[in-house]
JSON list of C-alpha atoms in Angstrom, two decimals:
[
{"chain": "A", "resi": 20, "resn": "UNK", "atom": "CA", "xyz": [-8.00, -57.27, -58.46]},
{"chain": "A", "resi": 21, "resn": "UNK", "atom": "CA", "xyz": [-6.47, -58.80, -61.57]},
{"chain": "A", "resi": 22, "resn": "UNK", "atom": "CA", "xyz": [-4.67, -62.07, -62.22]},
{"chain": "A", "resi": 23, "resn": "UNK", "atom": "CA", "xyz": [-1.69, -62.10, -64.58]},
{"chain": "A", "resi": 24, "resn": "UNK", "atom": "CA", "xyz": [1.33, -64.36, -64.01]},
{"chain": "A", "resi": 25, "resn": "UNK", "atom": "CA", "xyz": [3.27, -64.92, -67.20]},
{"chain": "A", "resi": 26, "resn": "UNK", "atom": "CA", "xyz": [6.62, -65.51, -68.92]},
{"chain": "A", "resi": 27, "resn": "UNK", "atom": "CA", "xyz": [7.76, -61.95, -69.61]},
{"chain": "A", "resi": 28, "resn": "UNK", "atom": "CA", "xyz": [10.84, -62.97, -71.62]},
{"chain": "A", "resi": 29, "resn": "UNK", "atom": "CA", "xyz": [13.08, -65.75, -72.82]},
{"chain": "A", "resi": 30, "resn": "UNK", "atom": "CA", "xyz": [16.77, -64.93, -73.09]},
{"chain": "A", "resi": 31, "resn": "UNK", "atom": "CA", "xyz": [19.25, -66.99, -75.10]},
{"chain": "A", "resi": 32, "resn": "UNK", "atom": "CA", "xyz": [22.34, -64.78, -74.70]},
{"chain": "A", "resi": 33, "resn": "UNK", "atom": "CA", "xyz": [25.37, -67.06, -74.43]},
{"chain": "A", "resi": 34, "resn": "UNK", "atom": "CA", "xyz": [23.00, -69.99, -74.62]},
{"chain": "A", "resi": 35, "resn": "UNK", "atom": "CA", "xyz": [24.75, -72.13, -77.26]},
{"chain": "A", "resi": 36, "resn": "UNK", "atom": "CA", "xyz": [27.94, -74.14, -76.81]},
{"chain": "A", "resi": 37, "resn": "UNK", "atom": "CA", "xyz": [29.81, -76.39, -79.22]},
{"chain": "A", "resi": 38, "resn": "UNK", "atom": "CA", "xyz": [27.73, -77.03, -82.31]},
{"chain": "A", "resi": 39, "resn": "UNK", "atom": "CA", "xyz": [24.46, -76.75, -80.33]},
{"chain": "A", "resi": 40, "resn": "UNK", "atom": "CA", "xyz": [21.90, -74.94, -82.46]},
{"chain": "A", "resi": 41, "resn": "UNK", "atom": "CA", "xyz": [18.30, -73.70, -82.18]},
{"chain": "A", "resi": 42, "resn": "UNK", "atom": "CA", "xyz": [16.15, -75.85, -84.47]},
{"chain": "A", "resi": 43, "resn": "UNK", "atom": "CA", "xyz": [13.26, -73.69, -83.22]},
{"chain": "A", "resi": 44, "resn": "UNK", "atom": "CA", "xyz": [14.11, -70.49, -81.39]},
{"chain": "A", "resi": 45, "resn": "UNK", "atom": "CA", "xyz": [12.66, -70.18, -77.87]},
{"chain": "A", "resi": 46, "resn": "UNK", "atom": "CA", "xyz": [9.26, -68.54, -77.76]},
{"chain": "A", "resi": 47, "resn": "UNK", "atom": "CA", "xyz": [6.52, -67.71, -75.30]},
{"chain": "A", "resi": 48, "resn": "UNK", "atom": "CA", "xyz": [2.90, -68.70, -75.93]},
{"chain": "A", "resi": 49, "resn": "UNK", "atom": "CA", "xyz": [-0.35, -69.59, -74.20]},
{"chain": "A", "resi": 50, "resn": "UNK", "atom": "CA", "xyz": [-0.95, -73.08, -72.85]},
{"chain": "A", "resi": 51, "resn": "UNK", "atom": "CA", "xyz": [-4.67, -73.64, -73.29]},
{"chain": "A", "resi": 52, "resn": "UNK", "atom": "CA", "xyz": [-4.70, -76.20, -70.46]},
{"chain": "A", "resi": 53, "resn": "UNK", "atom": "CA", "xyz": [-3.70, -73.50, -67.99]},
{"chain": "A", "resi": 54, "resn": "UNK", "atom": "CA", "xyz": [-5.22, -70.17, -67.00]},
{"chain": "A", "resi": 55, "resn": "UNK", "atom": "CA", "xyz": [-3.64, -66.91, -68.09]},
{"chain": "A", "resi": 56, "resn": "UNK", "atom": "CA", "xyz": [-1.63, -66.02, -71.14]},
{"chain": "A", "resi": 57, "resn": "UNK", "atom": "CA", "xyz": [2.03, -66.35, -72.09]},
{"chain": "A", "resi": 58, "resn": "UNK", "atom": "CA", "xyz": [2.46, -69.19, -69.61]},
{"chain": "A", "resi": 59, "resn": "UNK", "atom": "CA", "xyz": [4.36, -71.63, -71.84]},
{"chain": "A", "resi": 60, "resn": "UNK", "atom": "CA", "xyz": [7.84, -71.63, -73.34]},
{"chain": "A", "resi": 61, "resn": "UNK", "atom": "CA", "xyz": [8.92, -73.88, -76.19]},
{"chain": "A", "resi": 62, "resn": "UNK", "atom": "CA", "xyz": [12.07, -74.49, -78.18]},
{"chain": "A", "resi": 63, "resn": "UNK", "atom": "CA", "xyz": [13.91, -77.19, -80.10]},
{"chain": "A", "resi": 64, "resn": "UNK", "atom": "CA", "xyz": [17.64, -77.77, -79.89]},
{"chain": "A", "resi": 65, "resn": "UNK", "atom": "CA", "xyz": [20.01, -79.62, -82.24]},
{"chain": "A", "resi": 66, "resn": "UNK", "atom": "CA", "xyz": [22.70, -81.64, -80.44]},
{"chain": "A", "resi": 67, "resn": "UNK", "atom": "CA", "xyz": [25.36, -83.47, -82.45]},
{"chain": "A", "resi": 68, "resn": "UNK", "atom": "CA", "xyz": [28.54, -83.81, -80.39]},
{"chain": "A", "resi": 69, "resn": "UNK", "atom": "CA", "xyz": [29.58, -84.12, -76.74]},
{"chain": "A", "resi": 70, "resn": "UNK", "atom": "CA", "xyz": [29.65, -80.68, -75.14]},
{"chain": "A", "resi": 71, "resn": "UNK", "atom": "CA", "xyz": [26.87, -79.26, -77.33]},
{"chain": "A", "resi": 72, "resn": "UNK", "atom": "CA", "xyz": [24.20, -77.39, -75.39]},
{"chain": "A", "resi": 73, "resn": "UNK", "atom": "CA", "xyz": [21.33, -74.93, -75.62]},
{"chain": "A", "resi": 74, "resn": "UNK", "atom": "CA", "xyz": [20.38, -72.82, -72.58]},
{"chain": "A", "resi": 75, "resn": "UNK", "atom": "CA", "xyz": [17.31, -70.62, -72.07]},
{"chain": "A", "resi": 76, "resn": "UNK", "atom": "CA", "xyz": [16.65, -68.22, -69.20]},
{"chain": "A", "resi": 77, "resn": "UNK", "atom": "CA", "xyz": [12.90, -67.60, -68.87]},
{"chain": "A", "resi": 78, "resn": "UNK", "atom": "CA", "xyz": [11.64, -64.76, -66.68]},
{"chain": "A", "resi": 79, "resn": "UNK", "atom": "CA", "xyz": [8.29, -65.10, -64.92]},
{"chain": "A", "resi": 80, "resn": "UNK", "atom": "CA", "xyz": [6.48, -61.94, -63.78]},
{"chain": "A", "resi": 81, "resn": "UNK", "atom": "CA", "xyz": [3.42, -61.35, -61.63]},
{"chain": "A", "resi": 82, "resn": "UNK", "atom": "CA", "xyz": [1.85, -58.49, -63.56]},
{"chain": "A", "resi": 83, "resn": "UNK", "atom": "CA", "xyz": [-1.47, -58.76, -61.73]},
{"chain": "A", "resi": 84, "resn": "UNK", "atom": "CA", "xyz": [-2.69, -56.87, -58.70]},
{"chain": "A", "resi": 85, "resn": "UNK", "atom": "CA", "xyz": [-3.17, -59.98, -56.55]},
{"chain": "A", "resi": 86, "resn": "UNK", "atom": "CA", "xyz": [-0.48, -62.28, -55.18]},
{"chain": "A", "resi": 87, "resn": "UNK", "atom": "CA", "xyz": [-0.01, -65.72, -56.72]},
{"chain": "A", "resi": 88, "resn": "UNK", "atom": "CA", "xyz": [1.21, -69.01, -55.29]},
{"chain": "A", "resi": 89, "resn": "UNK", "atom": "CA", "xyz": [3.68, -71.01, -57.38]},
{"chain": "A", "resi": 90, "resn": "UNK", "atom": "CA", "xyz": [2.43, -74.61, -57.59]},
{"chain": "A", "resi": 91, "resn": "UNK", "atom": "CA", "xyz": [5.11, -76.10, -59.85]},
{"chain": "A", "resi": 92, "resn": "UNK", "atom": "CA", "xyz": [5.78, -76.70, -63.51]},
{"chain": "A", "resi": 93, "resn": "UNK", "atom": "CA", "xyz": [4.99, -79.27, -66.13]},
{"chain": "A", "resi": 94, "resn": "UNK", "atom": "CA", "xyz": [7.11, -80.06, -69.15]},
{"chain": "A", "resi": 95, "resn": "UNK", "atom": "CA", "xyz": [7.34, -82.28, -72.17]},
{"chain": "A", "resi": 96, "resn": "UNK", "atom": "CA", "xyz": [10.35, -83.43, -74.16]},
{"chain": "A", "resi": 97, "resn": "UNK", "atom": "CA", "xyz": [9.79, -84.78, -77.66]},
{"chain": "A", "resi": 98, "resn": "UNK", "atom": "CA", "xyz": [6.06, -85.00, -76.93]},
{"chain": "A", "resi": 99, "resn": "UNK", "atom": "CA", "xyz": [6.42, -87.05, -73.72]},
{"chain": "A", "resi": 100, "resn": "UNK", "atom": "CA", "xyz": [5.52, -85.72, -70.26]},
{"chain": "A", "resi": 101, "resn": "UNK", "atom": "CA", "xyz": [8.50, -85.63, -67.90]},
{"chain": "A", "resi": 102, "resn": "UNK", "atom": "CA", "xyz": [9.01, -84.92, -64.20]},
{"chain": "A", "resi": 103, "resn": "UNK", "atom": "CA", "xyz": [11.81, -83.74, -61.95]},
{"chain": "A", "resi": 104, "resn": "UNK", "atom": "CA", "xyz": [14.64, -81.28, -62.44]},
{"chain": "A", "resi": 105, "resn": "UNK", "atom": "CA", "xyz": [16.97, -83.54, -64.46]},
{"chain": "A", "resi": 106, "resn": "UNK", "atom": "CA", "xyz": [15.99, -85.86, -67.30]},
{"chain": "A", "resi": 107, "resn": "UNK", "atom": "CA", "xyz": [18.31, -88.09, -69.35]},
{"chain": "A", "resi": 108, "resn": "UNK", "atom": "CA", "xyz": [17.00, -88.99, -72.79]},
{"chain": "A", "resi": 109, "resn": "UNK", "atom": "CA", "xyz": [17.70, -92.14, -74.82]},
{"chain": "A", "resi": 110, "resn": "UNK", "atom": "CA", "xyz": [20.06, -90.12, -77.04]},
{"chain": "A", "resi": 111, "resn": "UNK", "atom": "CA", "xyz": [22.22, -89.37, -73.99]},
{"chain": "A", "resi": 112, "resn": "UNK", "atom": "CA", "xyz": [21.10, -85.76, -73.90]},
{"chain": "A", "resi": 113, "resn": "UNK", "atom": "CA", "xyz": [20.43, -84.35, -70.44]},
{"chain": "A", "resi": 114, "resn": "UNK", "atom": "CA", "xyz": [17.87, -81.67, -69.63]},
{"chain": "A", "resi": 115, "resn": "UNK", "atom": "CA", "xyz": [18.32, -79.70, -66.41]},
{"chain": "A", "resi": 116, "resn": "UNK", "atom": "CA", "xyz": [15.71, -77.29, -65.05]},
{"chain": "A", "resi": 117, "resn": "UNK", "atom": "CA", "xyz": [16.84, -74.81, -62.40]},
{"chain": "A", "resi": 118, "resn": "UNK", "atom": "CA", "xyz": [13.85, -73.06, -60.79]},
{"chain": "A", "resi": 119, "resn": "UNK", "atom": "CA", "xyz": [14.12, -69.51, -59.54]},
{"chain": "A", "resi": 120, "resn": "UNK", "atom": "CA", "xyz": [16.24, -69.25, -56.40]},
{"chain": "A", "resi": 121, "resn": "UNK", "atom": "CA", "xyz": [14.37, -70.51, -53.35]},
{"chain": "A", "resi": 122, "resn": "UNK", "atom": "CA", "xyz": [11.11, -71.15, -55.22]},
{"chain": "A", "resi": 123, "resn": "UNK", "atom": "CA", "xyz": [9.23, -74.08, -53.70]},
{"chain": "A", "resi": 124, "resn": "UNK", "atom": "CA", "xyz": [5.99, -75.48, -55.09]},
{"chain": "A", "resi": 125, "resn": "UNK", "atom": "CA", "xyz": [2.92, -74.69, -52.96]},
{"chain": "A", "resi": 126, "resn": "UNK", "atom": "CA", "xyz": [5.00, -72.42, -50.69]},
{"chain": "A", "resi": 127, "resn": "UNK", "atom": "CA", "xyz": [6.44, -69.54, -52.75]},
{"chain": "A", "resi": 128, "resn": "UNK", "atom": "CA", "xyz": [4.16, -66.53, -53.19]},
{"chain": "A", "resi": 129, "resn": "UNK", "atom": "CA", "xyz": [4.76, -63.85, -55.82]},
{"chain": "A", "resi": 130, "resn": "UNK", "atom": "CA", "xyz": [3.52, -60.40, -54.93]},
{"chain": "A", "resi": 131, "resn": "UNK", "atom": "CA", "xyz": [2.61, -57.84, -57.57]},
{"chain": "A", "resi": 132, "resn": "UNK", "atom": "CA", "xyz": [5.60, -57.11, -59.87]},
{"chain": "A", "resi": 133, "resn": "UNK", "atom": "CA", "xyz": [7.74, -59.93, -58.38]},
{"chain": "A", "resi": 134, "resn": "UNK", "atom": "CA", "xyz": [9.83, -61.87, -60.91]},
{"chain": "A", "resi": 135, "resn": "UNK", "atom": "CA", "xyz": [11.88, -65.05, -61.01]},
{"chain": "A", "resi": 136, "resn": "UNK", "atom": "CA", "xyz": [14.07, -66.79, -63.58]},
{"chain": "A", "resi": 137, "resn": "UNK", "atom": "CA", "xyz": [13.93, -70.42, -64.62]},
{"chain": "A", "resi": 138, "resn": "UNK", "atom": "CA", "xyz": [16.98, -71.78, -66.44]},
{"chain": "A", "resi": 139, "resn": "UNK", "atom": "CA", "xyz": [16.54, -74.70, -68.83]},
{"chain": "A", "resi": 140, "resn": "UNK", "atom": "CA", "xyz": [19.66, -76.36, -70.22]},
{"chain": "A", "resi": 141, "resn": "UNK", "atom": "CA", "xyz": [19.66, -79.13, -72.80]},
{"chain": "A", "resi": 142, "resn": "UNK", "atom": "CA", "xyz": [23.07, -80.68, -73.38]},
{"chain": "A", "resi": 143, "resn": "UNK", "atom": "CA", "xyz": [24.93, -83.66, -74.72]},
{"chain": "A", "resi": 144, "resn": "UNK", "atom": "CA", "xyz": [27.45, -84.21, -71.90]},
{"chain": "A", "resi": 145, "resn": "UNK", "atom": "CA", "xyz": [31.15, -84.54, -72.67]},
{"chain": "A", "resi": 146, "resn": "UNK", "atom": "CA", "xyz": [30.98, -87.95, -70.95]},
{"chain": "A", "resi": 147, "resn": "UNK", "atom": "CA", "xyz": [28.66, -89.43, -73.61]},
{"chain": "A", "resi": 148, "resn": "UNK", "atom": "CA", "xyz": [30.47, -92.39, -75.17]},
{"chain": "A", "resi": 149, "resn": "UNK", "atom": "CA", "xyz": [28.05, -93.48, -77.89]},
{"chain": "A", "resi": 150, "resn": "UNK", "atom": "CA", "xyz": [26.62, -90.83, -80.17]},
{"chain": "A", "resi": 151, "resn": "UNK", "atom": "CA", "xyz": [23.44, -91.03, -82.19]},
{"chain": "A", "resi": 152, "resn": "UNK", "atom": "CA", "xyz": [24.05, -91.82, -85.86]},
{"chain": "A", "resi": 153, "resn": "UNK", "atom": "CA", "xyz": [22.94, -88.32, -86.81]},
{"chain": "A", "resi": 154, "resn": "UNK", "atom": "CA", "xyz": [22.34, -84.97, -85.19]},
{"chain": "A", "resi": 155, "resn": "UNK", "atom": "CA", "xyz": [19.40, -85.20, -82.81]},
{"chain": "A", "resi": 156, "resn": "UNK", "atom": "CA", "xyz": [16.79, -82.49, -82.41]},
{"chain": "A", "resi": 157, "resn": "UNK", "atom": "CA", "xyz": [14.91, -82.42, -79.12]},
{"chain": "A", "resi": 158, "resn": "UNK", "atom": "CA", "xyz": [11.73, -80.40, -78.63]},
{"chain": "A", "resi": 159, "resn": "UNK", "atom": "CA", "xyz": [11.03, -78.89, -75.20]},
{"chain": "A", "resi": 160, "resn": "UNK", "atom": "CA", "xyz": [7.80, -77.35, -73.83]},
{"chain": "A", "resi": 161, "resn": "UNK", "atom": "CA", "xyz": [7.27, -76.07, -70.30]},
{"chain": "A", "resi": 162, "resn": "UNK", "atom": "CA", "xyz": [4.34, -74.48, -68.46]},
{"chain": "A", "resi": 163, "resn": "UNK", "atom": "CA", "xyz": [4.52, -72.76, -65.09]},
{"chain": "A", "resi": 164, "resn": "UNK", "atom": "CA", "xyz": [1.60, -73.28, -62.73]},
{"chain": "A", "resi": 165, "resn": "UNK", "atom": "CA", "xyz": [0.23, -70.74, -60.27]},
{"chain": "A", "resi": 166, "resn": "UNK", "atom": "CA", "xyz": [-2.96, -70.27, -58.32]},
{"chain": "A", "resi": 167, "resn": "UNK", "atom": "CA", "xyz": [-4.42, -67.19, -56.71]},
{"chain": "A", "resi": 168, "resn": "UNK", "atom": "CA", "xyz": [-2.96, -66.84, -53.24]},
{"chain": "A", "resi": 169, "resn": "UNK", "atom": "CA", "xyz": [-5.75, -67.00, -50.68]}
]
């Protein structure tokens, strides 16, 4: 049996609105604090005006021969650990993480070749009333956590 749960792709098609811009294009890499490879996505987004956003769709694949249990995700914004599915930053920017449909930590099991998409959206809502003095770049990093399903 082999173990291999990883981000198989990051898609940015249609992912920019307003003057939202990739300061650092989304990429997949290895998080050394986790097992496996290609288990981390990272990007940086420039937000300057209400309605600006950057959206990434990340696909997770179980390429191993053994099933894997999804145990959750960890993420950082601008170097600070965050929790939850929605985070509002001091700049007014909002980050929303939408896990794959019906995925629940410590319950969902991925069989061989199963996939799921996580959607990460970083936006400056149209309701923001006070803007930062200059365009703000926010850096995002996310790791997905799995364990071998017993």
